[in-house]
Each structure stands twice: as structure tokens, then as C-alpha cells.
CSV table of N, CA and C in Angstrom, one decimal:
chain,number,residue,atom,x,y,z
A,1,MET,N,161.6,101.7,54.0
A,1,MET,CA,161.6,101.9,55.4
A,1,MET,C,161.5,103.4,55.7
A,2,SER,N,160.4,103.8,56.3
A,2,SER,CA,160.2,105.2,56.6
A,2,SER,C,160.0,105.3,58.1
A,3,ASN,N,161.0,105.0,58.9
A,3,ASN,CA,160.9,105.2,60.3
A,3,ASN,C,161.4,106.6,60.6
A,4,ILE,N,160.5,107.4,61.3
A,4,ILE,CA,160.8,108.8,61.6
A,4,ILE,C,161.6,108.9,62.9
A,5,ASP,N,161.6,107.8,63.7
A,5,ASP,CA,162.3,107.8,65.0
A,5,ASP,C,163.8,107.7,64.7
A,6,PRO,N,164.6,108.8,65.1
A,6,PRO,CA,166.1,108.8,64.7
A,6,PRO,C,166.8,107.5,65.3
A,7,VAL,N,166.6,107.2,66.5
A,7,VAL,CA,167.2,106.1,67.1
A,7,VAL,C,166.2,105.4,68.0
A,8,PRO,N,165.8,104.2,67.7
A,8,PRO,CA,164.8,103.5,68.4
A,8,PRO,C,165.1,103.4,69.9
A,9,GLY,N,164.1,103.7,70.7
A,9,GLY,CA,164.3,103.6,72.2
A,9,GLY,C,164.8,104.9,72.9
A,10,TYR,N,165.2,105.9,72.1
A,10,TYR,CA,165.6,107.2,72.7
A,10,TYR,C,164.4,108.2,72.7
A,11,GLN,N,164.4,109.0,73.7
A,11,GLN,CA,163.3,110.0,73.8
A,11,GLN,C,163.6,111.2,72.8
A,12,THR,N,162.6,111.6,72.1
A,12,THR,CA,162.7,112.8,71.2
A,12,THR,C,162.5,114.0,72.0
A,13,TYR,N,162.8,115.2,71.5
A,13,TYR,CA,162.7,116.4,72.2
A,13,TYR,C,161.3,116.9,72.4
A,14,ASN,N,160.4,116.5,71.5
A,14,ASN,CA,159.0,117.0,71.6
A,14,ASN,C,158.1,116.1,72.5
A,15,GLN,N,158.7,115.1,73.2
A,15,GLN,CA,157.9,114.2,74.0
A,15,GLN,C,158.2,114.7,75.5
A,16,PRO,N,157.1,114.6,76.4
A,16,PRO,CA,157.4,114.9,77.8
A,16,PRO,C,158.3,113.8,78.4
A,17,PRO,N,159.0,114.2,79.4
A,17,PRO,CA,160.0,113.2,80.1
A,17,PRO,C,159.2,112.1,80.7
A,18,GLY,N,159.8,110.9,80.6
A,18,GLY,CA,159.2,109.7,81.1
A,18,GLY,C,159.2,109.7,82.6
A,19,PRO,N,158.6,108.7,83.2
A,19,PRO,CA,158.6,108.6,84.7
A,19,PRO,C,159.9,108.4,85.3
A,20,ASP,N,160.8,107.7,84.6
A,20,ASP,CA,162.2,107.5,85.1
A,20,ASP,C,162.9,108.8,85.3
A,21,ARG,N,162.8,109.7,84.4
A,21,ARG,CA,163.5,111.0,84.4
A,21,ARG,C,163.0,111.8,85.6
A,22,SER,N,161.7,111.9,85.8
A,22,SER,CA,161.2,112.7,86.9
A,22,SER,C,161.5,112.1,88.3
A,23,VAL,N,161.6,110.8,88.4
A,23,VAL,CA,162.0,110.2,89.6
A,23,VAL,C,163.5,110.5,89.9
A,24,ARG,N,164.3,110.5,88.9
A,24,ARG,CA,165.7,110.8,89.1
A,24,ARG,C,165.9,112.3,89.5
A,25,ASN,N,165.1,113.2,88.8
A,25,ASN,CA,165.2,114.6,89.2
A,25,ASN,C,164.7,114.9,90.6
A,26,GLN,N,163.7,114.2,91.0
A,26,GLN,CA,163.2,114.4,92.4
A,26,GLN,C,164.3,113.9,93.4
A,27,ALA,N,164.9,112.7,93.1
A,27,ALA,CA,165.9,112.2,94.0
A,27,ALA,C,167.1,113.1,94.1
A,28,ALA,N,167.5,113.7,92.9
A,28,ALA,CA,168.6,114.7,92.9
A,28,ALA,C,168.3,115.9,93.7
A,29,THR,N,167.0,116.4,93.6
A,29,THR,CA,166.6,117.6,94.3
A,29,THR,C,166.6,117.3,95.8
A,30,ARG,N,166.1,116.1,96.2
A,30,ARG,CA,166.1,115.8,97.6
A,30,ARG,C,167.5,115.7,98.2
A,31,ARG,N,168.5,115.1,97.4
A,31,ARG,CA,169.8,115.1,97.8
A,31,ARG,C,170.4,116.5,98.0
A,32,THR,N,170.1,117.3,97.0
A,32,THR,CA,170.6,118.7,97.1
A,32,THR,C,170.0,119.4,98.3
A,33,ALA,N,168.8,119.2,98.6
A,33,ALA,CA,168.1,119.9,99.8
A,33,ALA,C,168.8,119.3,101.1
A,34,LEU,N,169.0,118.0,101.1
A,34,LEU,CA,169.7,117.4,102.3
A,34,LEU,C,171.1,118.0,102.5
A,35,THR,N,171.8,118.2,101.4
A,35,THR,CA,173.1,118.8,101.5
A,35,THR,C,173.1,120.2,102.0
A,36,VAL,N,172.2,121.0,101.5
A,36,VAL,CA,172.0,122.4,102.0
A,36,VAL,C,171.7,122.4,103.5
A,37,CYS,N,170.8,121.5,103.9
A,37,CYS,CA,170.4,121.4,105.3
A,37,CYS,C,171.6,121.0,106.2
A,38,THR,N,172.4,120.1,105.7
A,38,THR,CA,173.5,119.6,106.4
A,38,THR,C,174.6,120.6,106.6
A,39,ILE,N,174.9,121.4,105.5
A,39,ILE,CA,175.8,122.5,105.6
A,39,ILE,C,175.4,123.5,106.6
A,40,ALA,N,174.1,123.9,106.5
A,40,ALA,CA,173.6,124.9,107.4
A,40,ALA,C,173.6,124.5,108.9
A,41,ASP,N,173.3,123.2,109.1
A,41,ASP,CA,173.3,122.6,110.4
A,41,ASP,C,174.8,122.6,111.0
A,42,ILE,N,175.7,122.2,110.2
A,42,ILE,CA,177.1,122.2,110.6
A,42,ILE,C,177.6,123.6,111.0
A,43,ALA,N,177.3,124.5,110.1
A,43,ALA,CA,177.7,125.9,110.4
A,43,ALA,C,177.1,126.4,111.7
A,44,ALA,N,175.8,126.2,111.9
A,44,ALA,CA,175.2,126.7,113.1
A,44,ALA,C,175.7,125.9,114.3
A,45,GLY,N,176.0,124.6,114.1
A,45,GLY,CA,176.5,123.8,115.2
A,45,GLY,C,177.9,124.3,115.7
A,46,LEU,N,178.8,124.7,114.7
A,46,LEU,CA,180.1,125.2,115.0
A,46,LEU,C,180.0,126.5,115.7
A,47,LEU,N,179.1,127.4,115.3
A,47,LEU,CA,178.9,128.7,116.0
A,47,LEU,C,178.3,128.5,117.4
A,48,GLY,N,177.4,127.6,117.5
A,48,GLY,CA,176.9,127.3,118.8
A,48,GLY,C,177.9,126.7,119.8
A,49,LEU,N,178.8,125.8,119.2
A,49,LEU,CA,179.8,125.2,120.0
A,49,LEU,C,180.8,126.3,120.5
A,50,TRP,N,181.1,127.3,119.6
A,50,TRP,CA,182.0,128.3,120.0
A,50,TRP,C,181.4,129.2,121.2
A,51,ILE,N,180.1,129.4,121.0
A,51,ILE,CA,179.4,130.2,122.1
A,51,ILE,C,179.5,129.4,123.4
A,52,LEU,N,179.3,128.1,123.3
A,52,LEU,CA,179.3,127.3,124.5
A,52,LEU,C,180.7,127.2,125.1
A,53,LEU,N,181.7,127.0,124.3
A,53,LEU,CA,183.1,127.0,124.8
A,53,LEU,C,183.5,128.3,125.4
A,54,PHE,N,183.1,129.4,124.8
A,54,PHE,CA,183.4,130.7,125.4
A,54,PHE,C,182.7,131.0,126.7
A,55,LEU,N,181.5,130.6,126.8
A,55,LEU,CA,180.7,130.8,128.0
A,55,LEU,C,181.2,129.9,129.2
A,56,LEU,N,181.7,128.8,128.8
A,56,LEU,CA,182.3,127.8,129.8
A,56,LEU,C,183.8,128.1,130.1
A,57,ASP,N,184.3,129.2,129.5
A,57,ASP,CA,185.7,129.6,129.7
A,57,ASP,C,186.7,128.5,129.4
A,58,ALA,N,186.5,128.0,128.2
A,58,ALA,CA,187.4,126.9,127.7
A,58,ALA,C,188.9,127.5,127.5
A,59,ASN,N,189.8,126.6,127.6
A,59,ASN,CA,191.2,126.9,127.4
A,59,ASN,C,191.5,127.4,126.0
A,60,GLN,N,191.8,128.7,125.9
A,60,GLN,CA,191.9,129.3,124.5
A,60,GLN,C,193.2,128.8,123.8
A,61,ALA,N,194.1,128.2,124.5
A,61,ALA,CA,195.3,127.7,123.9
A,61,ALA,C,195.2,126.3,123.4
A,62,ASN,N,194.0,125.7,123.7
A,62,ASN,CA,193.8,124.3,123.2
A,62,ASN,C,193.6,124.3,121.7
A,63,VAL,N,194.1,123.3,121.0
A,63,VAL,CA,194.1,123.2,119.5
A,63,VAL,C,192.6,123.2,119.0
A,64,PHE,N,191.8,122.3,119.7
A,64,PHE,CA,190.4,122.2,119.3
A,64,PHE,C,189.6,123.5,119.5
A,65,VAL,N,189.9,124.2,120.6
A,65,VAL,CA,189.2,125.4,120.9
A,65,VAL,C,189.6,126.5,119.9
A,66,GLU,N,190.9,126.5,119.5
A,66,GLU,CA,191.4,127.4,118.5
A,66,GLU,C,190.8,127.2,117.1
A,67,PHE,N,190.6,125.9,116.8
A,67,PHE,CA,190.0,125.5,115.5
A,67,PHE,C,188.5,126.0,115.5
A,68,VAL,N,187.8,125.7,116.6
A,68,VAL,CA,186.4,126.1,116.6
A,68,VAL,C,186.3,127.6,116.6
A,69,ARG,N,187.1,128.3,117.3
A,69,ARG,CA,187.1,129.8,117.3
A,69,ARG,C,187.4,130.4,115.9
A,70,GLY,N,188.4,129.8,115.3
A,70,GLY,CA,188.8,130.3,113.9
A,70,GLY,C,187.7,130.0,112.9
A,71,THR,N,187.0,128.9,113.0
A,71,THR,CA,185.9,128.5,112.1
A,71,THR,C,184.7,129.4,112.4
A,72,ALA,N,184.5,129.7,113.7
A,72,ALA,CA,183.3,130.5,114.0
A,72,ALA,C,183.6,132.0,113.5
A,73,ASN,N,184.8,132.4,113.7
A,73,ASN,CA,185.2,133.8,113.2
A,73,ASN,C,185.0,133.9,111.7
A,74,TRP,N,185.4,132.8,111.0
A,74,TRP,CA,185.2,132.8,109.5
A,74,TRP,C,183.8,132.8,109.1
A,75,LEU,N,182.9,132.0,109.8
A,75,LEU,CA,181.5,131.9,109.5
A,75,LEU,C,180.7,133.2,109.9
A,76,ALA,N,181.2,133.9,110.9
A,76,ALA,CA,180.5,135.1,111.4
A,76,ALA,C,181.2,136.4,111.1
A,77,TRP,N,182.0,136.4,110.1
A,77,TRP,CA,182.8,137.6,109.8
A,77,TRP,C,181.8,138.8,109.5
A,78,TRP,N,180.7,138.6,109.0
A,78,TRP,CA,179.8,139.6,108.6
A,78,TRP,C,179.0,140.2,109.8
A,79,SER,N,179.0,139.5,110.9
A,79,SER,CA,178.2,139.9,112.0
A,79,SER,C,179.1,140.4,113.2
A,80,GLN,N,180.4,140.4,113.0
A,80,GLN,CA,181.2,140.8,114.1
A,80,GLN,C,181.0,142.3,114.5
A,81,ASP,N,180.8,142.5,115.8
A,81,ASP,CA,180.6,143.8,116.4
A,81,ASP,C,179.3,144.5,116.0
A,82,ILE,N,178.3,143.7,115.6
A,82,ILE,CA,177.0,144.3,115.4
A,82,ILE,C,176.5,144.8,116.8
A,83,PHE,N,176.7,143.9,117.8
A,83,PHE,CA,176.3,144.2,119.1
A,83,PHE,C,177.5,144.5,120.0
A,84,THR,N,177.6,145.7,120.6
A,84,THR,CA,178.7,146.0,121.4
A,84,THR,C,178.3,146.2,122.8
A,85,MET,N,178.3,145.1,123.6
A,85,MET,CA,177.8,145.1,125.0
A,85,MET,C,179.1,145.2,125.9
A,86,ASP,N,178.8,145.6,127.1
A,86,ASP,CA,179.9,145.6,128.1
A,86,ASP,C,180.2,144.2,128.6
A,87,THR,N,179.2,143.4,128.7
A,87,THR,CA,179.3,142.0,129.1
A,87,THR,C,179.8,141.2,127.9
A,88,GLU,N,181.0,140.6,128.1
A,88,GLU,CA,181.7,139.9,127.0
A,88,GLU,C,180.9,138.7,126.6
A,89,GLY,N,180.3,137.9,127.6
A,89,GLY,CA,179.5,136.7,127.3
A,89,GLY,C,178.3,137.1,126.4
A,90,LEU,N,177.6,138.1,126.8
A,90,LEU,CA,176.4,138.5,126.0
A,90,LEU,C,176.8,139.0,124.6
A,91,ARG,N,177.9,139.7,124.5
A,91,ARG,CA,178.4,140.1,123.2
A,91,ARG,C,178.7,138.9,122.3
A,92,VAL,N,179.4,137.9,122.8
A,92,VAL,CA,179.7,136.7,122.0
A,92,VAL,C,178.4,136.0,121.7
A,93,LEU,N,177.5,135.8,122.6
A,93,LEU,CA,176.2,135.2,122.4
A,93,LEU,C,175.5,135.8,121.2
A,94,LEU,N,175.4,137.1,121.2
A,94,LEU,CA,174.6,137.8,120.2
A,94,LEU,C,175.3,137.9,118.9
A,95,ASN,N,176.6,138.1,118.9
A,95,ASN,CA,177.4,138.3,117.6
A,95,ASN,C,177.6,136.9,116.9
A,96,TYR,N,177.6,135.8,117.6
A,96,TYR,CA,177.7,134.5,117.0
A,96,TYR,C,176.4,133.8,116.9
A,97,GLY,N,175.5,134.2,117.8
A,97,GLY,CA,174.1,133.5,117.7
A,97,GLY,C,173.3,134.0,116.6
A,98,LEU,N,173.4,135.3,116.2
A,98,LEU,CA,172.7,135.8,115.1
A,98,LEU,C,173.0,135.1,113.8
A,99,PRO,N,174.3,134.9,113.4
A,99,PRO,CA,174.6,134.2,112.2
A,99,PRO,C,174.2,132.7,112.3
A,100,ALA,N,174.3,132.1,113.5
A,100,ALA,CA,173.8,130.7,113.6
A,100,ALA,C,172.3,130.6,113.2
A,101,VAL,N,171.5,131.5,113.7
A,101,VAL,CA,170.1,131.5,113.4
A,101,VAL,C,169.8,131.8,112.0
A,102,MET,N,170.6,132.7,111.4
A,102,MET,CA,170.4,133.1,110.0
A,102,MET,C,170.8,131.9,109.1
A,103,TYR,N,171.9,131.2,109.4
A,103,TYR,CA,172.3,130.0,108.6
A,103,TYR,C,171.2,129.0,108.7
A,104,LEU,N,170.6,128.7,109.8
A,104,LEU,CA,169.6,127.7,110.0
A,104,LEU,C,168.3,128.2,109.2
A,105,LEU,N,167.9,129.4,109.3
A,105,LEU,CA,166.7,129.9,108.6
A,105,LEU,C,166.9,129.8,107.1
A,106,ILE,N,168.0,130.4,106.6
A,106,ILE,CA,168.2,130.4,105.2
A,106,ILE,C,168.4,129.0,104.6
A,107,GLY,N,169.2,128.2,105.3
A,107,GLY,CA,169.5,126.9,104.8
A,107,GLY,C,168.3,126.0,104.7
A,108,HIS,N,167.5,126.0,105.8
A,108,HIS,CA,166.3,125.2,105.8
A,108,HIS,C,165.2,125.8,104.9
A,109,GLY,N,165.2,127.1,104.7
A,109,GLY,CA,164.3,127.7,103.8
A,109,GLY,C,164.6,127.3,102.4
A,110,ILE,N,165.8,127.3,102.0
A,110,ILE,CA,166.2,126.9,100.7
A,110,ILE,C,165.9,125.4,100.4
A,111,ALA,N,166.2,124.6,101.5
A,111,ALA,CA,165.9,123.2,101.3
A,111,ALA,C,164.4,122.9,101.2
A,112,ALA,N,163.6,123.6,102.0
A,112,ALA,CA,162.1,123.4,101.9
A,112,ALA,C,161.6,123.9,100.5
A,113,ARG,N,162.2,124.9,100.0
A,113,ARG,CA,161.8,125.4,98.6
A,113,ARG,C,162.2,124.3,97.6
A,114,LEU,N,163.4,123.7,97.7
A,114,LEU,CA,163.8,122.7,96.8
A,114,LEU,C,162.9,121.5,96.8
A,115,ASN,N,162.5,121.1,98.0
A,115,ASN,CA,161.7,119.9,98.2
A,115,ASN,C,160.3,120.2,97.7
A,116,ARG,N,159.8,121.4,97.7
A,116,ARG,CA,158.5,121.7,97.2
A,116,ARG,C,158.4,121.7,95.7
A,117,ALA,N,159.6,122.0,95.1
A,117,ALA,CA,159.6,122.1,93.6
A,117,ALA,C,159.5,120.8,92.9
């Protein structure tokens, strides 16, 4: 018996991956891209919700409003006080709108790159 295949049915290292492996890799890549898009959309949505709640003069003592404000502050820590306007509404719109747009652009750009690969 001179069988050079170490274990029948298993792929050796010098053979290209079979069709099943590439389909699984593509599915995993799509799931990863969808996860990245979802996280970016949620982050931008929370920032947009905070802008809306602030502009509509929501009750700052409400638990939900406090949660959204705290989450928005955490997501937009890097962009706080980039714009210093006299109008408070415009300042909030710009300081929280910029990270929302950046999260969308970066998240969807990464997802598009993953889907293209």
C-alpha cells in the first residue's frame, strides 16, 4: 500500500481550497461587513437622536434622555468643542453631527471594502 494521501478525504496544504471553503469565507465576510454597518448605523443613530432631543428641548432629567446624552458624549468625545458657536443648538448640531457622519462614512467604507474582497 503506497497511498501518499495522509488521511483520505482531507485537503492537503498544496491544493487550492475547494468551493465549500470559499463560500464559507464569503458568508463570514458578508456577516462581518453587516456587523460593521450595523454598529456604525447604531452609533450615528444615537448621535442623531441626541441632536434631535437637544433641539426639541427634551427633559434633561429623564432617564432615557440622560442615557442618550451619555452615550452620545461617549461616542463623540473626540469631537467635543471643535466648533464653538454662540448658538447652542448649532454647536450641538455640528459637534455631534460630525462624528455621526464620520461613523457612517468609515463604517460603510470598511463594509464595502470587505464585500469587495
